[in-house]
């Protein structure tokens, strides 16, 4: 039986939580005060419930300390304070590379507790390891990693909420380094650009990801999105791409390239022309992190994007900030008027998914539906019905 660790300064509340955990079939460990050394021994605990309001070290200090333990146990944040404070703590939790398990607003019932822990289990990533912000990779590390094939993709599902079907996957790169462990894009993307290795990296990753997807029979009618840095957009990419895509039995219409809005602001004439060529050959081009890169409506008009991705910061704040909600509404309307697809990303809750669907955003992506998955988990995901929002 696995453990639920409860970090809660009020003795009575702690006891109740322990009882709830036991009734739900878990062993429980109650810590009236946070203990770094004890908690970090429980690498295989089912989850942690953390009260944000504690007199000695408050929940945010605890998150800071936990971020140094390498713990990948989902954390449920619990508090009686207003929900927007919990939401800021959730941001801190994500930024610290910890696993968010959900939130519990005090007072809560046993039923709410059980719902929260089952949601947290759903969020448990089997493949996630420690974020690697601290790792300083050198040019040599990166170059060897490309040559040895240590970079690979995980695949985050995108859901069509009209049909409740998988629409496609976004490929997100990871590095499995023999010394540094699993590294995330924040540890290598910028450096790859600085060291002029981005091109080599993109070509290898594209091919290995397509190969991986072909090996599980990824269907022809589902899309595959890649993040691409403008410096990799040149005619060699196009030539290799067309050969590889058709050799692996995929179609150009399945492939989408995501360019962040920030990098799209300064595109050279050559890159713009290549984007247009990609569209002419049937590939999709998506403007990623839309709303954060200050592109003008004019640029949107002249660049050949056929998809907008609403940045996850707006989705995260949609229930708290009127501005975020307004930006989302207008982005959806703009996309529809311009005949573009629109994808809402960073969807973490049912409420966000419901509201986005109601506003006409047909495609959604985020932890609420699924974390980025390794190949085997993606294969299992593809064969399951997706019904997180109900029919229709
Ligand atoms: P992005 O393109 O905006 O990708 C989405 C990021 O948000 C991913 O982080 C994903 O794991 C995370 N995410 C997905 N759903 C949720 C959610 O519900 N909540 C929250 N808080 N986060 C969510 P990741 O994998 O760490 O990637 C970070 C960024 O690195 C990507 O942001 C993308 O811009 C860049 N990147 C990743 N792979 C590549 C690549 O192969 N090439 C290039 N040029 N950039 C890449
Ligand atoms: Ca992206
Ligand atoms: Ca994005």
XYZ file of C-alpha atoms and ligand atoms in Angstrom:
440
model
C 0.000 0.000 0.000
C 1.515 3.349 -0.919
C 1.772 6.424 1.244
C 0.117 9.804 1.269
C 2.370 12.329 3.011
C 0.477 15.066 4.812
C 2.243 18.316 5.674
C -0.167 20.253 7.876
C 0.450 22.292 11.004
C -3.026 21.954 12.549
C -3.050 18.670 14.436
C -6.824 18.073 14.109
C -6.832 18.720 10.370
C -3.832 16.413 9.986
C -5.676 13.632 11.849
C -8.751 14.018 9.680
C -6.607 13.890 6.533
C -4.918 10.719 7.808
C -8.322 9.122 8.364
C -9.480 10.176 4.895
C -6.305 8.697 3.383
C -6.767 5.412 5.249
C -10.436 5.168 4.242
C -9.345 5.698 0.670
C -6.959 2.730 0.976
C -3.628 4.485 1.567
C -1.124 4.510 4.379
C -0.525 8.000 5.661
C 2.352 9.897 7.245
C 1.577 13.095 9.065
C 4.129 15.892 9.417
C 3.036 18.803 11.654
C 6.257 20.453 10.475
C 7.983 20.003 7.138
C 10.927 17.649 7.347
C 13.148 17.739 4.292
C 15.151 14.661 5.244
C 12.141 12.487 6.093
C 10.021 13.445 3.116
C 12.779 12.999 0.564
C 13.031 9.322 1.599
C 9.547 8.727 0.174
C 10.410 8.811 -3.522
C 7.683 6.242 -4.183
C 4.897 7.916 -2.177
C 1.546 8.191 -3.980
C 1.266 11.903 -3.263
C 1.911 14.782 -0.918
C -0.779 17.011 0.531
C 0.733 20.326 1.501
C -0.971 23.034 3.513
C 0.180 26.423 2.262
C -0.391 28.231 5.555
C 2.071 27.070 8.112
C 3.638 29.216 10.787
C 7.273 28.077 10.694
C 8.023 27.429 7.064
C 5.080 28.338 4.862
C 4.040 26.244 1.880
C 6.096 28.300 -0.573
C 9.305 27.710 1.425
C 8.438 24.022 1.482
C 8.052 24.026 -2.324
C 11.451 25.681 -2.627
C 13.012 22.997 -0.410
C 11.190 20.183 -2.203
C 12.507 21.431 -5.535
C 16.001 20.421 -4.388
C 15.020 16.868 -3.454
C 14.367 15.650 -7.014
C 11.031 14.309 -5.752
C 8.577 13.481 -8.558
C 5.596 12.827 -6.316
C 2.439 14.807 -7.258
C 1.690 17.550 -4.742
C -1.840 18.604 -3.844
C -1.870 22.164 -2.509
C -4.390 22.728 0.204
C -5.422 25.953 1.839
C -8.199 28.075 3.220
C -6.772 31.232 1.626
C -8.256 32.700 -1.521
C -7.957 30.659 -4.662
C -5.732 33.150 -6.489
C -3.030 32.725 -3.820
C -3.166 28.980 -4.371
C -2.901 29.660 -8.114
C 0.288 31.696 -7.606
C 1.669 28.818 -5.539
C 0.812 26.470 -8.441
C 2.940 28.690 -10.725
C 5.823 28.451 -8.223
C 5.367 24.685 -8.088
C 5.562 24.331 -11.877
C 8.526 26.704 -12.102
C 10.347 24.590 -9.510
C 9.982 21.489 -11.697
C 7.696 19.772 -9.168
C 4.636 17.727 -10.130
C 1.311 19.457 -9.600
C -1.307 17.042 -8.258
C -4.266 19.392 -7.743
C -5.718 21.728 -5.170
C -8.019 21.313 -2.207
C -9.868 24.319 -0.819
C -10.594 24.155 2.896
C -13.031 23.116 4.209
C -13.427 20.027 2.052
C -15.425 16.831 2.330
C -14.236 13.240 2.097
C -15.763 13.056 -1.414
C -13.778 16.127 -2.524
C -10.645 14.608 -1.007
C -11.175 11.335 -2.908
C -11.852 13.262 -6.147
C -8.627 15.246 -5.660
C -6.479 12.171 -5.081
C -7.912 10.334 -8.047
C -7.248 13.403 -10.209
C -3.700 13.553 -8.835
C -3.124 9.919 -9.779
C -4.318 10.727 -13.282
C -1.701 13.474 -13.428
C 1.119 11.222 -12.286
C 3.686 11.153 -15.051
C 5.429 7.843 -15.417
C 8.209 9.242 -17.506
C 8.914 12.610 -15.933
C 12.161 13.071 -14.121
C 13.848 16.024 -12.535
C 13.865 19.312 -14.435
C 17.398 20.196 -15.218
C 17.583 23.946 -14.902
C 20.865 23.706 -13.018
C 22.680 21.709 -15.704
C 25.087 23.768 -17.824
C 25.547 21.826 -21.032
C 28.565 22.693 -23.139
C 28.863 22.714 -26.919
C 30.740 19.396 -26.660
C 27.947 17.811 -24.583
C 25.333 18.879 -27.107
C 27.291 17.878 -30.136
C 27.960 14.394 -28.711
C 24.321 14.080 -27.705
C 23.166 14.798 -31.273
C 25.660 12.346 -32.760
C 24.783 9.601 -30.265
C 21.027 10.040 -30.688
C 20.440 11.004 -27.034
C 17.779 13.536 -27.976
C 14.280 12.188 -28.423
C 10.679 13.398 -28.394
C 7.832 12.949 -25.991
C 4.375 13.464 -27.440
C 1.642 15.607 -25.935
C -1.855 14.797 -27.207
C -4.061 17.513 -28.701
C -7.760 16.787 -28.404
C -10.606 17.712 -30.733
C -13.314 18.579 -28.206
C -16.065 18.418 -30.835
C -15.433 14.743 -31.492
C -13.599 13.788 -28.279
C -10.919 12.276 -30.486
C -7.172 12.656 -30.633
C -6.439 15.443 -33.124
C -2.684 15.133 -33.084
C 0.459 15.295 -30.975
C 3.032 17.966 -30.279
C 6.595 16.616 -30.220
C 8.562 18.032 -27.287
C 12.249 17.328 -27.117
C 14.103 15.729 -24.216
C 17.721 14.758 -23.743
C 18.575 11.506 -22.036
C 22.102 12.246 -20.859
C 24.171 9.452 -19.272
C 25.631 11.844 -16.671
C 22.970 14.517 -16.220
C 19.857 12.346 -16.535
C 16.781 13.545 -18.339
C 17.102 17.168 -19.465
C 14.284 19.482 -20.551
C 14.317 22.043 -23.381
C 15.159 24.903 -21.011
C 18.554 23.254 -20.519
C 19.490 22.992 -24.197
C 17.351 24.902 -26.754
C 18.935 28.318 -26.198
C 22.424 26.832 -26.121
C 21.813 24.894 -29.346
C 20.964 28.187 -31.079
C 23.965 29.996 -29.564
C 26.317 27.206 -30.610
C 24.935 26.930 -34.135
C 23.834 23.359 -33.546
C 20.100 23.907 -33.885
C 19.939 22.871 -37.485
C 21.649 19.536 -36.947
C 19.517 18.962 -33.848
C 16.217 19.734 -35.626
C 16.974 17.470 -38.574
C 17.900 14.543 -36.306
C 14.955 15.037 -33.973
C 12.477 15.353 -36.814
C 13.645 12.123 -38.382
C 13.871 10.159 -35.128
C 10.425 11.369 -34.011
C 8.822 10.447 -37.334
C 10.517 7.049 -37.181
C 9.257 6.531 -33.648
C 5.690 7.463 -34.603
C 5.815 5.271 -37.716
C 6.909 2.346 -35.518
C 3.636 2.483 -33.549
C 1.501 2.924 -36.664
C 0.592 6.543 -35.907
C -2.485 7.120 -38.107
C -2.369 9.139 -41.324
C -5.341 11.276 -40.341
C -3.735 12.563 -37.104
C -1.380 15.487 -36.993
C 2.230 15.692 -35.839
C 3.493 19.105 -34.676
C 7.134 20.073 -34.312
C 8.607 23.133 -32.652
C 11.036 24.706 -35.026
C 13.487 27.521 -34.594
C 13.585 29.893 -37.594
C 17.322 29.192 -38.006
C 16.407 25.632 -39.044
C 14.030 26.859 -41.706
C 15.956 26.669 -44.958
C 15.818 24.731 -48.183
C 17.779 21.682 -46.936
C 15.089 21.150 -44.315
C 12.446 21.167 -46.997
C 14.307 18.731 -49.229
C 15.031 16.217 -46.446
C 11.587 16.645 -44.995
C 9.667 15.727 -48.112
C 11.806 12.628 -48.644
C 11.529 11.458 -45.036
C 7.833 12.174 -44.663
C 6.849 10.176 -47.701
C 9.404 7.384 -47.083
C 7.806 6.790 -43.672
C 4.299 6.751 -45.122
C 3.197 10.108 -43.704
C 1.542 12.974 -45.575
C 2.630 16.643 -45.600
C -0.902 17.591 -44.419
C -0.178 15.726 -41.185
C 2.888 17.733 -40.345
C 2.756 21.083 -38.610
C 5.623 23.403 -37.693
C 5.195 25.631 -34.669
C 7.127 28.892 -34.684
C 6.932 30.984 -31.532
C 5.466 34.423 -31.925
C 8.583 35.921 -30.391
C 10.849 34.415 -33.043
C 8.313 35.176 -35.800
C 8.688 38.924 -35.228
C 12.157 38.982 -36.736
C 11.901 36.528 -39.620
C 14.203 37.119 -42.572
C 12.930 37.302 -46.136
C 14.351 33.803 -46.800
C 12.563 32.266 -43.824
C 9.270 33.915 -44.758
C 9.610 32.519 -48.229
C 10.365 29.045 -46.866
C 7.280 29.186 -44.656
C 5.219 30.011 -47.721
C 6.838 27.096 -49.583
C 6.008 24.723 -46.739
C 2.365 25.811 -46.936
C 2.340 25.380 -50.699
C 3.565 21.801 -50.273
C 0.717 21.103 -47.852
C 2.442 21.440 -44.455
C 0.755 23.389 -41.629
C 2.418 26.361 -39.937
C 1.395 27.383 -36.466
C 2.062 30.587 -34.553
C 2.972 29.366 -31.062
C 2.636 31.246 -27.732
C 0.296 33.680 -29.474
C -0.165 36.891 -27.532
C 3.308 36.974 -25.964
C 5.505 38.051 -28.863
C 3.998 41.401 -29.870
C 3.416 40.538 -33.513
C 1.226 43.029 -35.262
C -2.030 42.226 -36.972
C -0.288 43.223 -40.186
C 2.346 40.512 -39.725
C -0.352 37.997 -39.012
C -1.975 39.038 -42.241
C 1.092 38.617 -44.408
C 2.743 35.555 -42.843
C 1.385 32.215 -44.035
C 0.320 30.782 -40.657
C -2.788 28.640 -40.668
C -2.943 27.978 -36.921
C -2.744 30.015 -33.719
C -1.834 28.563 -30.345
C -3.181 30.560 -27.444
C -0.353 30.894 -24.954
C -0.811 28.922 -21.763
C -0.341 32.002 -19.557
C -3.721 33.328 -20.790
C -5.381 29.977 -20.164
C -3.894 29.813 -16.661
C -5.278 33.265 -15.843
C -8.589 33.127 -17.659
C -10.673 32.741 -14.516
C -8.717 35.409 -12.622
C -7.998 38.175 -15.099
C -10.597 39.810 -17.263
C -7.815 40.734 -19.684
C -6.792 37.104 -20.220
C -10.367 36.092 -20.922
C -10.776 38.974 -23.392
C -7.523 38.093 -25.176
C -8.644 34.470 -25.515
C -12.070 35.444 -26.872
C -10.563 37.815 -29.419
C -7.871 35.343 -30.457
C -10.506 32.690 -31.135
C -12.606 35.178 -33.125
C -9.545 36.398 -35.041
C -8.502 32.849 -35.889
C -12.002 31.962 -37.048
C -12.269 35.103 -39.189
C -8.912 34.337 -40.761
C -9.815 30.690 -41.337
C -7.099 29.480 -39.005
C -7.171 26.607 -36.558
C -6.921 27.654 -32.955
C -5.472 25.511 -30.178
C -5.754 26.313 -26.499
C -2.688 25.104 -24.614
C -1.811 24.613 -20.979
C -5.334 23.408 -20.159
C -5.087 22.081 -16.627
C -8.664 22.011 -15.368
C -12.056 20.833 -16.523
C -13.385 24.367 -16.101
C -10.747 25.833 -18.442
C -11.506 23.095 -20.984
C -15.242 23.690 -20.718
C -14.937 27.467 -21.120
C -12.535 27.227 -24.067
C -14.834 24.759 -25.788
C -17.799 27.029 -25.148
C -15.928 29.974 -26.677
C -15.367 27.950 -29.855
C -11.828 26.691 -29.321
C -12.069 23.251 -30.899
C -8.598 21.915 -30.136
C -7.152 21.700 -26.652
C -3.863 20.560 -25.177
C -2.689 20.408 -21.585
C -2.172 18.360 -18.454
C -5.944 18.051 -17.977
C -6.030 15.766 -20.998
C -2.542 14.354 -20.807
C 1.066 15.099 -19.956
C 3.597 14.660 -22.732
C 3.859 10.888 -23.191
C 6.609 8.491 -24.153
C 5.988 6.336 -27.214
C 4.533 3.350 -25.354
C 2.166 5.537 -23.319
C 1.112 7.358 -26.488
C 0.252 4.057 -28.110
C -1.934 3.163 -25.112
C -3.501 6.657 -25.154
C -4.366 6.370 -28.865
C -6.290 3.175 -28.204
C -8.417 4.574 -25.398
C -11.596 6.621 -25.696
C -11.047 10.224 -24.573
C -13.987 11.521 -22.687
C -12.822 14.203 -20.289
C -15.589 16.670 -21.168
C -18.604 14.537 -21.934
C -20.122 14.107 -25.355
C -20.961 16.774 -27.957
P 5.812 25.055 -25.964
O 5.970 24.819 -27.421
O 4.900 26.143 -25.542
O 5.395 23.642 -25.364
C 4.522 23.470 -24.322
C 5.267 23.366 -23.000
O 4.294 23.444 -21.963
C 5.953 22.026 -22.813
O 7.073 22.247 -21.956
C 4.887 21.217 -22.101
O 5.411 20.140 -21.347
C 4.290 22.263 -21.208
N 2.881 21.991 -20.917
C 2.018 21.244 -21.622
N 0.793 21.234 -21.049
C 0.894 22.010 -19.952
C -0.042 22.392 -18.920
O -1.193 22.015 -18.910
N 0.440 23.237 -17.952
C 1.730 23.688 -17.931
N 2.095 24.496 -16.952
N 2.637 23.336 -18.869
C 2.208 22.518 -19.872
P 8.515 21.717 -22.359
O 8.423 20.340 -22.947
O 9.391 21.930 -21.159
O 8.940 22.672 -23.551
C 9.229 24.020 -23.326
C 9.427 24.755 -24.623
O 10.627 24.355 -25.277
C 8.331 24.504 -25.638
O 7.250 25.340 -25.298
C 9.001 24.865 -26.943
O 8.924 26.263 -27.204
C 10.453 24.510 -26.670
N 10.773 23.237 -27.343
C 10.501 21.960 -26.970
N 10.987 21.072 -27.856
C 11.565 21.804 -28.854
C 12.252 21.469 -30.074
O 12.409 20.297 -30.438
N 12.708 22.519 -30.838
C 12.531 23.808 -30.475
N 13.003 24.780 -31.287
N 11.907 24.174 -29.325
C 11.428 23.171 -28.532
Ca 4.932 24.527 -29.185
Ca 3.318 27.207 -26.689
